[in-house]
Coordinates of C-alpha atoms in Angstrom, one line a residue:
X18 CA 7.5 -122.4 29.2
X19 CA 5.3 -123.5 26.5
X20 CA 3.1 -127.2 27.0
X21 CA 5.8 -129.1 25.1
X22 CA 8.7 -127.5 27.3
X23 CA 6.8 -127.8 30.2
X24 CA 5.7 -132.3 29.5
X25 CA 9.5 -132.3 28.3
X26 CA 10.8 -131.1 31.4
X27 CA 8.2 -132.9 33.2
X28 CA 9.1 -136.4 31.4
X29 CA 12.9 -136.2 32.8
X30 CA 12.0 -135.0 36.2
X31 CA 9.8 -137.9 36.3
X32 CA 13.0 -140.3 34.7
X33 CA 15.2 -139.1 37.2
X34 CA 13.3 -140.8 40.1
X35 CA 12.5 -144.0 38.6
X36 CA 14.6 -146.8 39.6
X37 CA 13.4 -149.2 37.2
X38 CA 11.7 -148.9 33.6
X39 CA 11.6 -145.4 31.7
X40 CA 9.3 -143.5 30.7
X41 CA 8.0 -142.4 27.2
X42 CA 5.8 -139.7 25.2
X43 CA 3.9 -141.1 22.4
X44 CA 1.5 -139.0 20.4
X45 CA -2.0 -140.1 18.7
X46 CA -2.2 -137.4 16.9
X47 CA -1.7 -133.6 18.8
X48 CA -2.2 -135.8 21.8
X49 CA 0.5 -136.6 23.7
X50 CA 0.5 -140.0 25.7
X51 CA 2.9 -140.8 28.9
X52 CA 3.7 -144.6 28.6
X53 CA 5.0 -145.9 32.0
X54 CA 5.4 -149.4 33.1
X55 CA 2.9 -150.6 30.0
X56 CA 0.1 -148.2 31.3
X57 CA -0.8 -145.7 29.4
X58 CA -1.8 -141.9 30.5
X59 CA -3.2 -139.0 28.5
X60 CA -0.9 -135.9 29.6
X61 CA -3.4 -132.7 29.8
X62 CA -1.4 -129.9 30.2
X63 CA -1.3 -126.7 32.5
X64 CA 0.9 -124.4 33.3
X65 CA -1.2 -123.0 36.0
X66 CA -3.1 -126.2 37.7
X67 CA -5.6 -125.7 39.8
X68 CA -7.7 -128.0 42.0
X69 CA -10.8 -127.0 40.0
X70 CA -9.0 -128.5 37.2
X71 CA -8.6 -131.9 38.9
X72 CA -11.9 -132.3 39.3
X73 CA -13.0 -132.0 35.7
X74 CA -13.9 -135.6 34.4
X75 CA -12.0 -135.8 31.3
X76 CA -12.9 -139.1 29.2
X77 CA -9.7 -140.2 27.0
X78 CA -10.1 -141.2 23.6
X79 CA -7.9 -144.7 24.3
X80 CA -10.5 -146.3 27.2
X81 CA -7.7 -147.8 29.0
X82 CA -5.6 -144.8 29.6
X83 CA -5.7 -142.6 32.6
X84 CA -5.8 -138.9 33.1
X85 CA -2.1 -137.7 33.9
X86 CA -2.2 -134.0 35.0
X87 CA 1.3 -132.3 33.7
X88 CA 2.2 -128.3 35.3
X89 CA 5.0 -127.0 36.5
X90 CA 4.7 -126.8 40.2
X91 CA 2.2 -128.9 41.9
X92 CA 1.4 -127.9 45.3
X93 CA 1.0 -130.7 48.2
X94 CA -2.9 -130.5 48.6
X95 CA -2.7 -131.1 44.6
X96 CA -0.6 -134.7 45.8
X97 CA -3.4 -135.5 47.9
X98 CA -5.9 -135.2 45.1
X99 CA -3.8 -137.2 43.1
X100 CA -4.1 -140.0 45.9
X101 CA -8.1 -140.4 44.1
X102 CA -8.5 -143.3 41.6
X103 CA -8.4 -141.4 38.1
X104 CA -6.7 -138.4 39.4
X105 CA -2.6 -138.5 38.2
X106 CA -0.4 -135.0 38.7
X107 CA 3.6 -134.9 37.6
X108 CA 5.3 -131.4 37.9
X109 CA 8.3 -130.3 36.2
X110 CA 10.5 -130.6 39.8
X111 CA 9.5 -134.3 39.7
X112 CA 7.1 -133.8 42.1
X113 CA 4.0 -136.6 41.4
X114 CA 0.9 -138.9 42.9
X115 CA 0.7 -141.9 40.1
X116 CA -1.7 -144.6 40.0
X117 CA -3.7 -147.4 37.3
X118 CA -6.5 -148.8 39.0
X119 CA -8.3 -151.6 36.9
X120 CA -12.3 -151.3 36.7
X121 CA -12.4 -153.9 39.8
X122 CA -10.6 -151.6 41.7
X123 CA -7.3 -153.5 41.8
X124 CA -4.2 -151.1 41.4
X125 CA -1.3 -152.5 39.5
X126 CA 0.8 -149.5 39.5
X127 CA 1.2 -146.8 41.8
X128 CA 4.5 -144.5 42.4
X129 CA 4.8 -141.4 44.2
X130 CA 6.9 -138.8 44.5
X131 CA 7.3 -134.9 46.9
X132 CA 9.0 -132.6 48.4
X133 CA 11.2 -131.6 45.4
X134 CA 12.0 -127.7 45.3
X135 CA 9.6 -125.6 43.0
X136 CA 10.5 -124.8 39.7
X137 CA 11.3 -121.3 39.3
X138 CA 9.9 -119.6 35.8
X139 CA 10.7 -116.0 34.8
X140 CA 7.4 -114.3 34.1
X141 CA 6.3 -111.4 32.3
X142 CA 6.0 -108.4 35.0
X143 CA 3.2 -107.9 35.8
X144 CA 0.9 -106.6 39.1
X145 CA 0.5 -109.4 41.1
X146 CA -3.4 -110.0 41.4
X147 CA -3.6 -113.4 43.4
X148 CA -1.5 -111.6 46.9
X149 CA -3.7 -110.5 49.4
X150 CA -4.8 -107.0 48.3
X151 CA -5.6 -108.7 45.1
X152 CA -7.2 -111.7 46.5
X153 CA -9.6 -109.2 48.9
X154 CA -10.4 -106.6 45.5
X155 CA -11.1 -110.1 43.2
X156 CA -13.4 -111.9 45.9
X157 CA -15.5 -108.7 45.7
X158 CA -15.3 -108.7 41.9
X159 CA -16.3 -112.3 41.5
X160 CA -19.4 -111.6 44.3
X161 CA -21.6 -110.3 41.1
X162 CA -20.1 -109.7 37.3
X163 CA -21.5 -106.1 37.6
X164 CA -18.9 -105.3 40.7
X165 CA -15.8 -104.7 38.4
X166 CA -17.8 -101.9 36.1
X167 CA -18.2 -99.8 39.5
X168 CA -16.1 -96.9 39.9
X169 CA -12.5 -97.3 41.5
X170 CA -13.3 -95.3 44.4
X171 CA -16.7 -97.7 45.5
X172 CA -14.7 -101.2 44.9
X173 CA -11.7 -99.2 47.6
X174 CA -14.5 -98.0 49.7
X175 CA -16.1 -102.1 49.6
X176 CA -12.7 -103.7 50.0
X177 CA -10.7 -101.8 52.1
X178 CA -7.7 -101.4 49.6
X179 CA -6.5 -98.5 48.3
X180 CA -7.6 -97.0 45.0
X181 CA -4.7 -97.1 43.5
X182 CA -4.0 -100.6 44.1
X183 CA -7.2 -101.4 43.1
X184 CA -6.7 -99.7 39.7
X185 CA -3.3 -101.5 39.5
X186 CA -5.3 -105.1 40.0
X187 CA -7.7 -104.6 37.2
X188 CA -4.8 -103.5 35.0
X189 CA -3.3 -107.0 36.0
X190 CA -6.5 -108.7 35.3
X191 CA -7.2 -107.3 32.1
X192 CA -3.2 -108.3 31.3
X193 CA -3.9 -112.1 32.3
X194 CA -7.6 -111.7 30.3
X195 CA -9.2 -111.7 33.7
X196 CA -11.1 -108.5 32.6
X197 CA -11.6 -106.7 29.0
X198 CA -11.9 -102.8 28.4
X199 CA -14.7 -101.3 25.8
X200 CA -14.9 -97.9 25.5
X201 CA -15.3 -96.5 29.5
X202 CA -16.8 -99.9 30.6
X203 CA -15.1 -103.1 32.5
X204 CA -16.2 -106.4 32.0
X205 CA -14.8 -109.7 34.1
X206 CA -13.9 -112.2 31.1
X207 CA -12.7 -115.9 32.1
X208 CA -14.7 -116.0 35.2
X209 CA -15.0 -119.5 35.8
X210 CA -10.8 -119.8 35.2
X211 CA -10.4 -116.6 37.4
X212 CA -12.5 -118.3 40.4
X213 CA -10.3 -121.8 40.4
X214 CA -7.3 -119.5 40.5
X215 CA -8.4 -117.1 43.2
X216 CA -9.7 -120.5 45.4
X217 CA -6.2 -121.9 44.8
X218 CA -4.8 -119.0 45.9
X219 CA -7.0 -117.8 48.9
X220 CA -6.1 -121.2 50.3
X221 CA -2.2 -121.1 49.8
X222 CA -1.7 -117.3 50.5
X223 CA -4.3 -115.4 52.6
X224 CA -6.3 -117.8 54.5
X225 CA -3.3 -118.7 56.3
X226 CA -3.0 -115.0 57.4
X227 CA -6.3 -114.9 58.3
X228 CA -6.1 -117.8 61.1
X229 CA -7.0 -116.6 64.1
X230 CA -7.6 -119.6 67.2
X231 CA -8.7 -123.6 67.3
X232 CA -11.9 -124.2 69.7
X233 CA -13.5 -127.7 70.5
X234 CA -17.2 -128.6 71.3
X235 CA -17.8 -129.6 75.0
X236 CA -18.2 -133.1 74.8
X237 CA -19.7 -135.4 72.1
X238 CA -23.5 -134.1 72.4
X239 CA -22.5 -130.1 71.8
X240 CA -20.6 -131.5 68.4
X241 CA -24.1 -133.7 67.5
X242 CA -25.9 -130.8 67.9
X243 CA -24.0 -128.0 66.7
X244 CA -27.0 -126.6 64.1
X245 CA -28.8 -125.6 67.8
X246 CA -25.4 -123.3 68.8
X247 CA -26.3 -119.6 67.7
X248 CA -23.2 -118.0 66.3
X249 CA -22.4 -114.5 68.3
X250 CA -23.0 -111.7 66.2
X251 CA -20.0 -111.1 63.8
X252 CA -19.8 -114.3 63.2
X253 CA -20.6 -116.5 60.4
X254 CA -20.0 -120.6 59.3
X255 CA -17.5 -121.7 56.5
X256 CA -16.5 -124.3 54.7
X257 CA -18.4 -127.7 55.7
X258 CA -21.2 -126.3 58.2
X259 CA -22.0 -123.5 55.7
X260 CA -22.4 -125.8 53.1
X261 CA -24.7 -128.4 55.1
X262 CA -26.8 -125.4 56.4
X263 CA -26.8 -124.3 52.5
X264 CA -27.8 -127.6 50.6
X265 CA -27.2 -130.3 53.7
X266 CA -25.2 -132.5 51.6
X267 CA -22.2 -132.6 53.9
X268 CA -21.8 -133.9 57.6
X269 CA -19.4 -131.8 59.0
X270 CA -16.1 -133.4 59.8
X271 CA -14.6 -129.9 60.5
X272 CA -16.2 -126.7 61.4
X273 CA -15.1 -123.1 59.7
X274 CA -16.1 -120.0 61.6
X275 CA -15.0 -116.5 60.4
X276 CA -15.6 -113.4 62.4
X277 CA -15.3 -109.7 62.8
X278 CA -15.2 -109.7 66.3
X279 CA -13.0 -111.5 69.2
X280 CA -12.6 -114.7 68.7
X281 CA -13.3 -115.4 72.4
X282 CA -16.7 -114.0 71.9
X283 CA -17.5 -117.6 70.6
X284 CA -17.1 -118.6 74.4
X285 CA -20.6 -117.4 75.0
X286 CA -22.4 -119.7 73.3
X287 CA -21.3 -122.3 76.0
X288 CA -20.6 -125.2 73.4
X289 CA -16.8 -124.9 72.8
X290 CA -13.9 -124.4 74.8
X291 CA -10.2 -123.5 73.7
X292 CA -8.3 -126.0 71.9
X293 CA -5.4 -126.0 69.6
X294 CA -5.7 -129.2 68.0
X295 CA -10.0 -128.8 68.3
X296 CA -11.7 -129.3 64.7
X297 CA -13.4 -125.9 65.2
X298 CA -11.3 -123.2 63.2
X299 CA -11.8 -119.3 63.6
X300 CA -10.8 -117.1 60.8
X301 CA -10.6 -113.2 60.6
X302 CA -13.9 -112.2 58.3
X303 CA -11.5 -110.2 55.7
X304 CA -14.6 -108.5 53.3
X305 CA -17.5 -106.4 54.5
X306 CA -21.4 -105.6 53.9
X307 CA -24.1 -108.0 55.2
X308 CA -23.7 -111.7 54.8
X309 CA -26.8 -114.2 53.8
X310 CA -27.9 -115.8 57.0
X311 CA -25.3 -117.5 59.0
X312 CA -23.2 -118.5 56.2
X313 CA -20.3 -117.3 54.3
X314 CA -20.8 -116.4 50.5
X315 CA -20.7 -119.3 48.3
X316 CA -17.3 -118.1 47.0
X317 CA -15.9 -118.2 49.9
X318 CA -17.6 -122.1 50.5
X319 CA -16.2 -123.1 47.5
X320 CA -12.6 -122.4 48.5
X321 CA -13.1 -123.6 51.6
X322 CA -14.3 -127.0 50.4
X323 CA -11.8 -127.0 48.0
X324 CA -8.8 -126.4 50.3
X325 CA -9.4 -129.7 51.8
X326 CA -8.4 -132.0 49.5
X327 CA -11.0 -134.4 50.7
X328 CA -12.7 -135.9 47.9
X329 CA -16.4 -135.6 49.7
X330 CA -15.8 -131.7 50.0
X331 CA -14.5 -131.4 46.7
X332 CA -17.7 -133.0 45.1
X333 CA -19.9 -130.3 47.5
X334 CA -17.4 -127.9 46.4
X335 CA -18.6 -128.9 42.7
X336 CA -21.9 -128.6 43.3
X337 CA -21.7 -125.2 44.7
X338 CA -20.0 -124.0 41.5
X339 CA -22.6 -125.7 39.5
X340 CA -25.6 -123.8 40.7
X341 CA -24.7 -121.3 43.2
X342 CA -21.9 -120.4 41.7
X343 CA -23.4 -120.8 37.6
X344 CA -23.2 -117.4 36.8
X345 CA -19.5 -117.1 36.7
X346 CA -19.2 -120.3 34.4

């Protein structure tokens, strides 16, 4: 589906579930505007939205419209976004998180919408990059720009997957303009797009694989104190606690551990105990070579941060990407 097919289809999905008023497309120009319940949105549309996306401040032209997100499947953490002042999403199932918020902070509208089946669009075939093998091969790629010029055999030897998937990933990335071919060299193109994507993705597809156990601190004083608790060796901090020991913006809320050995080895440290609903999460350490300090690469923290849907993480998430991560943008 091209953007017009895809706000179109999006437009009577959206119909379909209104009880009341309709709503409208109007165009200023190119632009296309949503008009519902005499609110106005500006539709930016994406066929492949990410959460990166979401967090992009996009300033209309028309002051009082809002920022409507239009794609054709949004996922559920994607809804919870949408649940921020400024942040819209509609889907082409009729999936969708709509709100107008004034400048005093009173909401006049707000309708909401989930659980609608995906949409399911034919694509061109192509090797599928974002499953796990391609997900592992593209988290080493994105590590340093340099990594995707290195021979087949080195990226198999650094990721674990065979060569011959390997070489069938890059083909897919330079299909998708991911990558770019001159002469005998390889060049990542699209970085910054390739990294919302592969966080999107990591999240929704391998990470879940990757779970492992659920620990809690020992009482209230272990969890205040949880910078003292030495991590076995093997194991490294994610998501919140690697980014507070990285720039100490957050205050951990949960705590991300990923590991290359037991997870019951975390037992020795004397602070947690086993607990399935505990806030501390143990996930299998899926790349190799040596790790900065006690933290995971700020790849991998991105993700993390992002996969939360919480608005504080996302903002650490942003900031990540905006220094740590500037060389991909």
């Amino acid at each position: 589906m091209n953007n017009q097919e895809i706000l179109n289809k999006a437009v009577i999905a959206l119909n379909n579930n209104l009880y009341c008023e309709k709503a409208m497309v109007d165009y200023d120009g190119d632009i296309p505007y949503l008009n519902l319940m005499g609110k106005r949105f500006l539709c930016v549309v994406k066929p492949n939205l990410t959460l990166g996306d979401m967090t992009e401040k996009c300033q209309p032209t028309d002051k009082e419209a809002r920022i409507l997100y239009v794609t054709i499947n949004a996922t559920p953490k994607m809804l919870e976004v949408a649940k921020l002042p400024d942040v819209n999403v509609l889907d082409c199932a009729g999936n969708f998180n709509i709100q107008y918020q004034l400048k005093n902070g009173n909401i006049v509208l707000m309708l909401a919408n989930k659980g609608e089946r995906p949409v399911e669009e034919k694509m061109p075939k192509a090797y599928p990059i974002f499953l796990d093998k391609g997900l592992k091969v593209i988290f080493y790629l994105l590590l340093d720009r340099k990594n995707i010029a290195r021979p087949y055999r080195e990226i198999m030897e650094e990721t674990g997957v065979a060569i011959g998937t390997v070489k069938n990933i890059i083909d897919g990335m330079v299909y998708q303009q991911f990558a770019r071919v001159e002469g005998n060299k390889r060049f990542l193109t699209n970085a910054d797009r390739l990294l919302m994507l592969w966080a999107t993705n990591y999240g929704l597809i391998l990470k879940p694989k990757l779970l492992q156990t659920r620990f809690a601190f020992r009482d209230e004083e272990k969890r205040k104190n949880w910078k003292e608790m030495t991590l076995p060796d093997g194991m490294i901090w994610g998501g919140e606690p690697a980014d507070a020991l990285t720039d100490g913006f957050l205050t951990p809320g949960e705590f991300t551990v990923y590991t290359n050995v037991p997870a019951s080895t975390l037992m020795k440290t004397g602070a947690v105990i086993p607990d399935t609903d505990g806030d501390i999460t143990v996930y299998e350490k899926f790349w190799t070579g040596e790790d900065r300090e006690n933290v995971t690469p700020a790849i991998l923290t991105y993700a993390d941060l992002m996969d939360t849907a919480n608005s504080r993480c996302i903002e650490a998430a942003q900031k990540i990407k905006g220094n740590e991560l500037k060389y991909l943008l």
